[in-house]
Amino acid sequence: MAKQEKEKSMGNTVISTGIVIDGEVSGEEPLTVLGTVKGKISTTQTLEVEPGATVEADIEAQSLSIGGRVTGNVNARERVEVRSNGKMIGDIKTPRIVIADGAAFKGNVDMDV
Amino acid sequence: MADNVTIIGAETLVSGEIRGDQNILVRGRIDGRVSITSTLTVEDGAILQADVDAEAVLISGVVVGNVSASGHVRLSSKARVVGDVTAPRVIVESGAAYRGRLEMGEVGTTAASRSASRRASESEGAEVPGRALPRVQSPSRAVSVSGSPAVRPATPPRVATANRPAPPSLPRVSAAGGDAARPAWSKKKLHRRR
Amino acid sequence: MADKEPCYIGSKVVVKGSISGNHDLVVHGRIEGRVGLDSRLTVEEEGTVAADVDVSEATVRGELRGEVVASKAAILHDTARVVGTIRAPRLVIEDGARFSGNIEMDVDLPAGISAGKA
């Protein structure tokens, strides 16, 4: 798992814990948020919102994994996973969704793609 | 964990403001503003169109914006910067391209140049030709000096004593000036060249 | 052609006026006015140049105040104290050098990026 994490963060974008971004983040590579993003996030690849992270933004991603707090509307082309420590408030549009036991979620899910 | 450094990857654009207290490494693009209490590193290939306020800013990429650092700013050989740079320490490596206002704060005179100015202004008071240029030897030098009667490299150095009456166009070095007014070297007996 | 010997301005010398030529100039004293050389200017640690400078290369270890144009390079060593403007294709500022003023170099920006300020 540690090796996987390391591989994930190689050549990726990592917004670390002490950082706040107020604006738009867009990219064509995996994105990991440990800090705070307010605004908009769009990536053609994976977005990880780690425990402790705060995202107040509309999100477009290939796939999304939520372990922190996300407030906003999500559009994921492949899948969304709300992990056990994740909190999601907003509407999700995605063909596949996993909401783990313990996760908090408030919003609509549209799986019709 | 790799979460002490924020990395803006090569394929990522951040449009807006980034604030925080951790180091940021930019390989991609930032449009907007970066305001951190730590170090911002802009790698070769990165493009910032942003104002930056940080403790230290290390630039190897393109920055268009005003950069301000409480510690230092370094422009490496690949840096291309347009904007004002304000920091107490700024280092520019050979190869860097920069256009803008560079402000390190007050630029005092060095102690060495202060004492040199003092020495120079002492001999300036005497303004006797020849004595002023101990090292200019050949009158056939291609370097020409114009505008100052005090300095004449075209003539062979003449050793003048304080007793010699100065030419009318030059201030007089008079013995009546008092010992205190005359520099120590003028009190020495010197050989007169015939 | 024989090597051109540098011209030295000694530490107890003040030159007020205009210096021109094609020999290297090494300043230990003081110059006020203008320096125009097809060669190099070196301002040594105890030297002071308060002048507009137009040279092939400017190497500064002392004090320089004025507009500096160097056709090849301007190099500020760690004891340099410079106030004014520098225009040169190559610039080196060592850690410790002090500068206040404007730097005018040509900066090639990537396509699509424009400099906000003139």
GROMACS .gro file of C-alpha atoms in nm:
model
  425
    1MET     CA    1   0.000   0.000   0.000
    2ALA     CA    2   0.284   0.238   0.086
    3LYS     CA    3   0.453   0.160  -0.245
    4GLN     CA    4   0.127   0.225  -0.427
    5GLU     CA    5   0.095   0.559  -0.252
    6LYS     CA    6   0.448   0.650  -0.345
    7GLU     CA    7   0.391   0.560  -0.707
    8LYS     CA    8   0.075   0.762  -0.704
    9SER     CA    9   0.246   1.076  -0.589
   10MET     CA   10   0.535   1.050  -0.833
   11GLY     CA   11   0.489   1.309  -1.106
   12ASN     CA   12   0.145   1.393  -0.972
   13THR     CA   13  -0.012   1.696  -0.823
   14VAL     CA   14  -0.031   1.693  -0.445
   15ILE     CA   15  -0.197   1.973  -0.255
   16SER     CA   16  -0.056   1.914   0.092
   17THR     CA   17  -0.210   1.977   0.431
   18GLY     CA   18  -0.098   2.331   0.503
   19ILE     CA   19  -0.206   2.471   0.167
   20VAL     CA   20  -0.528   2.648   0.065
   21ILE     CA   21  -0.615   2.697  -0.300
   22ASP     CA   22  -0.884   2.950  -0.381
   23GLY     CA   23  -0.962   2.909  -0.748
   24GLU     CA   24  -0.955   2.643  -1.015
   25VAL     CA   25  -0.734   2.342  -1.040
   26SER     CA   26  -0.732   2.166  -1.373
   27GLY     CA   27  -0.501   1.903  -1.510
   28GLU     CA   28  -0.433   1.590  -1.702
   29GLU     CA   29  -0.268   1.391  -1.428
   30PRO     CA   30  -0.365   1.231  -1.098
   31LEU     CA   31  -0.445   1.483  -0.827
   32THR     CA   32  -0.427   1.430  -0.452
   33VAL     CA   33  -0.570   1.681  -0.210
   34LEU     CA   34  -0.465   1.680   0.155
   35GLY     CA   35  -0.524   2.049   0.211
   36THR     CA   36  -0.806   2.281   0.108
   37VAL     CA   37  -0.942   2.366  -0.235
   38LYS     CA   38  -1.224   2.614  -0.283
   39GLY     CA   39  -1.354   2.668  -0.632
   40LYS     CA   40  -1.336   2.410  -0.905
   41ILE     CA   41  -1.137   2.096  -0.974
   42SER     CA   42  -1.118   1.920  -1.306
   43THR     CA   43  -0.884   1.641  -1.405
   44THR     CA   44  -0.883   1.387  -1.683
   45GLN     CA   45  -0.746   1.137  -1.433
   46THR     CA   46  -0.801   1.039  -1.070
   47LEU     CA   47  -0.880   1.271  -0.786
   48GLU     CA   48  -0.808   1.165  -0.429
   49VAL     CA   49  -0.948   1.367  -0.143
   50GLU     CA   50  -0.753   1.237   0.157
   51PRO     CA   51  -0.861   1.235   0.521
   52GLY     CA   52  -0.826   1.582   0.662
   53ALA     CA   53  -0.874   1.749   0.326
   54THR     CA   54  -1.151   1.998   0.259
   55VAL     CA   55  -1.285   2.050  -0.091
   56GLU     CA   56  -1.556   2.307  -0.153
   57ALA     CA   57  -1.575   2.281  -0.526
   58ASP     CA   58  -1.748   2.134  -0.822
   59ILE     CA   59  -1.546   1.837  -0.941
   60GLU     CA   60  -1.489   1.678  -1.278
   61ALA     CA   61  -1.268   1.375  -1.282
   62GLN     CA   62  -1.207   1.037  -1.436
   63SER     CA   63  -1.252   0.881  -1.096
   64LEU     CA   64  -1.287   1.019  -0.749
   65SER     CA   65  -1.204   0.877  -0.408
   66ILE     CA   66  -1.324   1.067  -0.106
   67GLY     CA   67  -1.165   1.018   0.238
   68GLY     CA   68  -1.203   1.376   0.348
   69ARG     CA   69  -1.474   1.633   0.314
   70VAL     CA   70  -1.625   1.731  -0.021
   71THR     CA   71  -1.897   1.989  -0.071
   72GLY     CA   72  -1.994   2.036  -0.434
   73ASN     CA   73  -2.128   1.863  -0.739
   74VAL     CA   74  -1.932   1.576  -0.883
   75ASN     CA   75  -1.912   1.442  -1.235
   76ALA     CA   76  -1.691   1.134  -1.266
   77ARG     CA   77  -1.660   0.950  -1.594
   78GLU     CA   78  -1.563   0.619  -1.440
   79ARG     CA   79  -1.643   0.586  -1.069
   80VAL     CA   80  -1.680   0.751  -0.732
   81GLU     CA   81  -1.587   0.600  -0.399
   82VAL     CA   82  -1.686   0.758  -0.072
   83ARG     CA   83  -1.464   0.591   0.188
   84SER     CA   84  -1.556   0.516   0.544
   85ASN     CA   85  -1.411   0.841   0.673
   86GLY     CA   86  -1.538   1.044   0.381
   87LYS     CA   87  -1.810   1.309   0.393
   88MET     CA   88  -1.982   1.411   0.069
   89ILE     CA   89  -2.243   1.682   0.028
   90GLY     CA   90  -2.363   1.738  -0.326
   91ASP     CA   91  -2.489   1.565  -0.635
   92ILE     CA   92  -2.290   1.287  -0.796
   93LYS     CA   93  -2.310   1.183  -1.157
   94THR     CA   94  -2.112   0.866  -1.232
   95PRO     CA   95  -2.165   0.516  -1.376
   96ARG     CA   96  -2.025   0.337  -1.071
   97ILE     CA   97  -2.040   0.434  -0.709
   98VAL     CA   98  -1.925   0.285  -0.382
   99ILE     CA   99  -2.033   0.435  -0.053
  100ALA     CA  100  -1.851   0.256   0.228
  101ASP     CA  101  -1.992   0.171   0.564
  102GLY     CA  102  -1.943   0.473   0.789
  103ALA     CA  103  -1.931   0.723   0.505
  104ALA     CA  104  -2.155   1.027   0.522
  105PHE     CA  105  -2.339   1.134   0.211
  106LYS     CA  106  -2.608   1.384   0.137
  107GLY     CA  107  -2.721   1.446  -0.217
  108ASN     CA  108  -2.841   1.286  -0.535
  109VAL     CA  109  -2.678   1.012  -0.736
  110ASP     CA  110  -2.728   0.986  -1.107
  111MET     CA  111  -2.582   0.667  -1.255
  112ASP     CA  112  -2.745   0.703  -1.592
  113VAL     CA  113  -2.460   0.756  -1.838
  114MET     CA  114   0.429   1.067   0.365
  115ALA     CA  115   0.484   1.294   0.073
  116ASP     CA  116   0.250   1.556   0.207
  117ASN     CA  117   0.496   1.813   0.335
  118VAL     CA  118   0.555   1.948  -0.012
  119THR     CA  119   0.277   2.064  -0.236
  120ILE     CA  120   0.350   1.965  -0.594
  121ILE     CA  121   0.174   2.129  -0.884
  122GLY     CA  122   0.242   1.867  -1.150
  123ALA     CA  123   0.352   1.936  -1.505
  124GLU     CA  124   0.005   1.872  -1.643
  125THR     CA  125  -0.176   2.088  -1.388
  126LEU     CA  126  -0.293   2.445  -1.396
  127VAL     CA  127  -0.398   2.632  -1.084
  128SER     CA  128  -0.591   2.947  -1.151
  129GLY     CA  129  -0.643   3.148  -0.837
  130GLU     CA  130  -0.469   3.202  -0.510
  131ILE     CA  131  -0.250   2.956  -0.322
  132ARG     CA  132  -0.185   3.025   0.044
  133GLY     CA  133  -0.014   2.827   0.313
  134ASP     CA  134   0.283   2.747   0.528
  135GLN     CA  135   0.438   2.463   0.338
  136ASN     CA  136   0.681   2.438   0.052
  137ILE     CA  137   0.543   2.437  -0.299
  138LEU     CA  138   0.711   2.283  -0.601
  139VAL     CA  139   0.569   2.394  -0.933
  140ARG     CA  140   0.621   2.191  -1.247
  141GLY     CA  141   0.303   2.306  -1.420
  142ARG     CA  142   0.128   2.640  -1.428
  143ILE     CA  143  -0.007   2.890  -1.183
  144ASP     CA  144  -0.213   3.194  -1.283
  145GLY     CA  145  -0.289   3.418  -0.993
  146ARG     CA  146  -0.109   3.454  -0.667
  147VAL     CA  147   0.112   3.251  -0.435
  148SER     CA  148   0.136   3.362  -0.076
  149ILE     CA  149   0.328   3.128   0.154
  150THR     CA  150   0.556   3.152   0.454
  151SER     CA  151   0.786   2.887   0.312
  152THR     CA  152   0.977   2.808  -0.008
  153LEU     CA  153   0.839   2.824  -0.360
  154THR     CA  154   1.036   2.634  -0.622
  155VAL     CA  155   0.955   2.696  -0.986
  156GLU     CA  156   1.110   2.418  -1.192
  157ASP     CA  157   1.239   2.438  -1.547
  158GLY     CA  158   0.927   2.405  -1.762
  159ALA     CA  159   0.693   2.560  -1.509
  160ILE     CA  160   0.513   2.883  -1.593
  161LEU     CA  161   0.389   3.127  -1.332
  162GLN     CA  162   0.180   3.426  -1.424
  163ALA     CA  163   0.144   3.526  -1.064
  164ASP     CA  164   0.257   3.755  -0.790
  165VAL     CA  165   0.459   3.567  -0.532
  166ASP     CA  166   0.512   3.633  -0.166
  167ALA     CA  167   0.722   3.372   0.013
  168GLU     CA  168   1.013   3.316   0.245
  169ALA     CA  169   1.234   3.189  -0.037
  170VAL     CA  170   1.176   3.170  -0.411
  171LEU     CA  171   1.388   2.944  -0.631
  172ILE     CA  172   1.325   3.000  -0.999
  173SER     CA  173   1.434   2.780  -1.286
  174GLY     CA  174   1.126   2.834  -1.500
  175VAL     CA  175   0.920   3.124  -1.625
  176VAL     CA  176   0.776   3.379  -1.385
  177VAL     CA  177   0.580   3.681  -1.500
  178GLY     CA  178   0.475   3.875  -1.194
  179ASN     CA  179   0.611   4.050  -0.890
  180VAL     CA  180   0.820   3.838  -0.656
  181SER     CA  181   0.876   3.928  -0.297
  182ALA     CA  182   1.071   3.720  -0.046
  183SER     CA  183   1.157   3.773   0.318
  184GLY     CA  184   1.460   3.549   0.278
  185HIS     CA  185   1.605   3.519  -0.069
  186VAL     CA  186   1.531   3.483  -0.438
  187ARG     CA  187   1.749   3.278  -0.667
  188LEU     CA  188   1.731   3.286  -1.044
  189SER     CA  189   1.906   2.981  -1.185
  190SER     CA  190   2.056   2.958  -1.531
  191LYS     CA  191   1.726   2.863  -1.695
  192ALA     CA  192   1.516   3.123  -1.518
  193ARG     CA  193   1.315   3.371  -1.721
  194VAL     CA  194   1.159   3.640  -1.509
  195VAL     CA  195   0.970   3.957  -1.591
  196GLY     CA  196   0.853   4.164  -1.297
  197ASP     CA  197   0.971   4.332  -0.981
  198VAL     CA  198   1.186   4.128  -0.745
  199THR     CA  199   1.214   4.243  -0.386
  200ALA     CA  200   1.423   4.053  -0.131
  201PRO     CA  201   1.715   4.119   0.102
  202ARG     CA  202   1.922   3.861  -0.087
  203VAL     CA  203   1.899   3.796  -0.459
  204ILE     CA  204   2.123   3.563  -0.653
  205VAL     CA  205   2.128   3.559  -1.032
  206GLU     CA  206   2.315   3.276  -1.201
  207SER     CA  207   2.477   3.310  -1.539
  208GLY     CA  208   2.222   3.231  -1.808
  209ALA     CA  209   1.921   3.371  -1.626
  210ALA     CA  210   1.715   3.627  -1.816
  211TYR     CA  211   1.550   3.900  -1.614
  212ARG     CA  212   1.372   4.225  -1.676
  213GLY     CA  213   1.229   4.442  -1.401
  214ARG     CA  214   1.300   4.634  -1.088
  215LEU     CA  215   1.539   4.456  -0.852
  216GLU     CA  216   1.528   4.585  -0.500
  217MET     CA  217   1.745   4.454  -0.217
  218GLY     CA  218   1.683   4.750   0.007
  219GLU     CA  219   1.936   5.012   0.092
  220VAL     CA  220   2.266   4.976  -0.087
  221GLY     CA  221   2.522   5.129   0.146
  222THR     CA  222   2.877   5.199   0.051
  223THR     CA  223   3.126   4.933   0.152
  224ALA     CA  224   3.369   5.014   0.430
  225ALA     CA  225   3.655   4.972   0.182
  226SER     CA  226   3.509   5.213  -0.070
  227ARG     CA  227   3.424   5.459   0.205
  228SER     CA  228   3.784   5.478   0.316
  229ALA     CA  229   3.894   5.490  -0.047
  230SER     CA  230   3.659   5.783  -0.107
  231ARG     CA  231   3.805   5.950   0.198
  232ARG     CA  232   4.161   5.898   0.073
  233ALA     CA  233   4.061   6.002  -0.276
  234SER     CA  234   3.897   6.320  -0.156
  235GLU     CA  235   4.208   6.406   0.045
  236SER     CA  236   4.424   6.389  -0.266
  237GLU     CA  237   4.146   6.561  -0.458
  238GLY     CA  238   4.205   6.866  -0.238
  239ALA     CA  239   4.565   6.875  -0.357
  240GLU     CA  240   4.487   6.811  -0.724
  241VAL     CA  241   4.845   6.815  -0.831
  242PRO     CA  242   4.902   6.656  -1.172
  243GLY     CA  243   5.105   6.342  -1.187
  244ARG     CA  244   5.086   6.253  -0.823
  245ALA     CA  245   4.731   6.145  -0.875
  246LEU     CA  246   4.815   5.855  -1.107
  247PRO     CA  247   5.096   5.640  -0.972
  248ARG     CA  248   5.020   5.352  -1.204
  249VAL     CA  249   4.949   5.506  -1.540
  250GLN     CA  250   5.279   5.482  -1.718
  251SER     CA  251   5.278   5.516  -2.090
  252PRO     CA  252   5.154   5.832  -2.253
  253SER     CA  253   5.074   5.639  -2.567
  254ARG     CA  254   4.782   5.453  -2.402
  255ALA     CA  255   4.465   5.433  -2.599
  256VAL     CA  256   4.262   5.524  -2.292
  257SER     CA  257   4.202   5.893  -2.293
  258VAL     CA  258   4.072   6.100  -2.012
  259SER     CA  259   3.904   6.428  -2.073
  260GLY     CA  260   3.739   6.688  -1.867
  261SER     CA  261   3.946   6.689  -1.556
  262PRO     CA  262   4.250   6.910  -1.513
  263ALA     CA  263   4.358   6.711  -1.214
  264VAL     CA  264   4.444   6.399  -1.408
  265ARG     CA  265   4.683   6.391  -1.705
  266PRO     CA  266   4.801   6.045  -1.804
  267ALA     CA  267   4.938   6.183  -2.131
  268THR     CA  268   5.224   6.349  -1.950
  269PRO     CA  269   5.489   6.143  -1.777
  270PRO     CA  270   5.431   6.138  -1.408
  271ARG     CA  271   5.593   6.432  -1.244
  272VAL     CA  272   5.682   6.427  -0.887
  273ALA     CA  273   5.593   6.761  -0.739
  274THR     CA  274   5.675   6.882  -0.397
  275ALA     CA  275   5.463   7.098  -0.178
  276ASN     CA  276   5.714   7.380  -0.227
  277ARG     CA  277   5.664   7.403  -0.599
  278PRO     CA  278   5.420   7.674  -0.705
  279ALA     CA  279   5.121   7.520  -0.874
  280PRO     CA  280   5.016   7.629  -1.227
  281PRO     CA  281   4.757   7.907  -1.214
  282SER     CA  282   4.475   7.684  -1.334
  283LEU     CA  283   4.509   7.451  -1.040
  284PRO     CA  284   4.445   7.505  -0.676
  285ARG     CA  285   4.751   7.594  -0.488
  286VAL     CA  286   4.911   7.354  -0.250
  287SER     CA  287   5.043   7.610  -0.010
  288ALA     CA  288   5.260   7.565   0.292
  289ALA     CA  289   5.040   7.818   0.462
  290GLY     CA  290   4.767   7.562   0.472
  291GLY     CA  291   4.887   7.441   0.804
  292ASP     CA  292   5.024   7.105   0.895
  293ALA     CA  293   4.689   6.963   0.985
  294ALA     CA  294   4.545   7.040   0.641
  295ARG     CA  295   4.824   6.871   0.451
  296PRO     CA  296   4.831   6.499   0.403
  297ALA     CA  297   5.130   6.330   0.560
  298TRP     CA  298   5.299   6.252   0.228
  299SER     CA  299   5.328   6.617   0.133
  300LYS     CA  300   5.548   6.682   0.429
  301LYS     CA  301   5.814   6.446   0.302
  302LYS     CA  302   6.105   6.584   0.104
  303LEU     CA  303   6.090   6.455  -0.252
  304HIS     CA  304   6.346   6.463  -0.528
  305ARG     CA  305   6.273   6.709  -0.798
  306ARG     CA  306   6.305   6.575  -1.149
  307ARG     CA  307   6.496   6.807  -1.380
  308MET     CA  308   4.898   4.274  -3.222
  309ALA     CA  309   5.046   4.305  -2.875
  310ASP     CA  310   4.824   4.247  -2.575
  311LYS     CA  311   4.672   4.567  -2.454
  312GLU     CA  312   4.773   4.639  -2.099
  313PRO     CA  313   4.498   4.739  -1.862
  314CYS     CA  314   4.478   5.091  -1.734
  315TYR     CA  315   4.468   5.125  -1.357
  316ILE     CA  316   4.307   5.401  -1.161
  317GLY     CA  317   4.485   5.388  -0.828
  318SER     CA  318   4.304   5.393  -0.498
  319LYS     CA  319   4.399   5.752  -0.422
  320VAL     CA  320   4.282   5.882  -0.757
  321VAL     CA  321   3.968   6.070  -0.848
  322VAL     CA  322   3.877   6.109  -1.213
  323LYS     CA  323   3.600   6.350  -1.299
  324GLY     CA  324   3.498   6.342  -1.658
  325SER     CA  325   3.478   6.101  -1.940
  326ILE     CA  326   3.696   5.796  -2.000
  327SER     CA  327   3.694   5.627  -2.336
  328GLY     CA  328   3.912   5.376  -2.511
  329ASN     CA  329   3.976   5.014  -2.587
  330HIS     CA  330   4.199   4.908  -2.301
  331ASP     CA  331   4.063   4.728  -2.001
  332LEU     CA  332   4.013   4.966  -1.711
  333VAL     CA  333   4.063   4.861  -1.351
  334VAL     CA  334   3.938   5.107  -1.093
  335HIS     CA  335   4.068   5.114  -0.738
  336GLY     CA  336   3.987   5.481  -0.690
  337ARG     CA  337   3.698   5.694  -0.795
  338ILE     CA  338   3.545   5.786  -1.130
  339GLU     CA  339   3.267   6.037  -1.173
  340GLY     CA  340   3.121   6.099  -1.515
  341ARG     CA  341   3.119   5.858  -1.801
  342VAL     CA  342   3.303   5.544  -1.900
  343GLY     CA  343   3.284   5.425  -2.260
  344LEU     CA  344   3.509   5.135  -2.355
  345ASP     CA  345   3.525   4.868  -2.621
  346SER     CA  346   3.683   4.668  -2.347
  347ARG     CA  347   3.624   4.569  -1.987
  348LEU     CA  348   3.565   4.774  -1.677
  349THR     CA  349   3.654   4.628  -1.340
  350VAL     CA  350   3.552   4.814  -1.028
  351GLU     CA  351   3.767   4.674  -0.748
  352GLU     CA  352   3.651   4.641  -0.391
  353GLU     CA  353   3.772   4.985  -0.286
  354GLY     CA  354   3.674   5.144  -0.615
  355THR     CA  355   3.378   5.374  -0.675
  356VAL     CA  356   3.235   5.450  -1.014
  357ALA     CA  357   2.955   5.708  -1.021
  358ALA     CA  358   2.909   5.718  -1.395
  359ASP     CA  359   2.716   5.606  -1.694
  360VAL     CA  360   2.901   5.304  -1.822
  361ASP     CA  361   2.908   5.158  -2.171
  362VAL     CA  362   3.154   4.870  -2.195
  363SER     CA  363   3.192   4.519  -2.327
  364GLU     CA  364   3.204   4.368  -1.981
  365ALA     CA  365   3.154   4.515  -1.635
  366THR     CA  366   3.293   4.330  -1.334
  367VAL     CA  367   3.205   4.488  -1.002
  368ARG     CA  368   3.353   4.423  -0.660
  369GLY     CA  369   3.309   4.775  -0.529
  370GLU     CA  370   3.062   5.052  -0.577
  371LEU     CA  371   2.891   5.142  -0.902
  372ARG     CA  372   2.615   5.398  -0.942
  373GLY     CA  373   2.476   5.480  -1.280
  374GLU     CA  374   2.337   5.342  -1.600
  375VAL     CA  375   2.538   5.041  -1.705
  376VAL     CA  376   2.532   4.894  -2.053
  377ALA     CA  377   2.752   4.592  -2.113
  378SER     CA  378   2.755   4.432  -2.456
  379LYS     CA  379   2.874   4.096  -2.320
  380ALA     CA  380   2.815   4.060  -1.948
  381ALA     CA  381   2.771   4.234  -1.616
  382ILE     CA  382   2.907   4.049  -1.314
  383LEU     CA  383   2.840   4.161  -0.959
  384HIS     CA  384   3.063   3.985  -0.706
  385ASP     CA  385   2.974   3.941  -0.343
  386THR     CA  386   3.117   4.276  -0.230
  387ALA     CA  387   2.951   4.474  -0.508
  388ARG     CA  388   2.725   4.767  -0.428
  389VAL     CA  389   2.532   4.878  -0.735
  390VAL     CA  390   2.256   5.135  -0.775
  391GLY     CA  391   2.111   5.215  -1.115
  392THR     CA  392   2.027   5.031  -1.432
  393ILE     CA  393   2.198   4.735  -1.590
  394ARG     CA  394   2.146   4.628  -1.948
  395ALA     CA  395   2.342   4.323  -2.060
  396PRO     CA  396   2.285   3.990  -2.236
  397ARG     CA  397   2.437   3.804  -1.945
  398LEU     CA  398   2.409   3.892  -1.578
  399VAL     CA  399   2.559   3.733  -1.270
  400ILE     CA  400   2.473   3.850  -0.921
  401GLU     CA  401   2.662   3.664  -0.650
  402ASP     CA  402   2.517   3.597  -0.308
  403GLY     CA  403   2.607   3.900  -0.097
  404ALA     CA  404   2.604   4.156  -0.378
  405ARG     CA  405   2.375   4.452  -0.315
  406PHE     CA  406   2.163   4.602  -0.590
  407SER     CA  407   1.885   4.853  -0.618
  408GLY     CA  408   1.747   4.959  -0.953
  409ASN     CA  409   1.638   4.816  -1.283
  410ILE     CA  410   1.761   4.522  -1.484
  411GLU     CA  411   1.690   4.525  -1.855
  412MET     CA  412   1.761   4.197  -2.025
  413ASP     CA  413   1.583   4.041  -2.320
  414VAL     CA  414   1.356   3.770  -2.183
  415ASP     CA  415   1.222   3.510  -2.426
  416LEU     CA  416   0.879   3.415  -2.302
  417PRO     CA  417   0.691   3.103  -2.416
  418ALA     CA  418   0.421   3.147  -2.679
  419GLY     CA  419   0.103   3.287  -2.536
  420ILE     CA  420   0.267   3.440  -2.231
  421SER     CA  421   0.292   3.815  -2.231
  422ALA     CA  422   0.463   4.036  -1.983
  423GLY     CA  423   0.207   4.237  -1.793
  424LYS     CA  424   0.443   4.525  -1.734
  425ALA     CA  425   0.635   4.714  -1.999
   0.00000   0.00000   0.00000
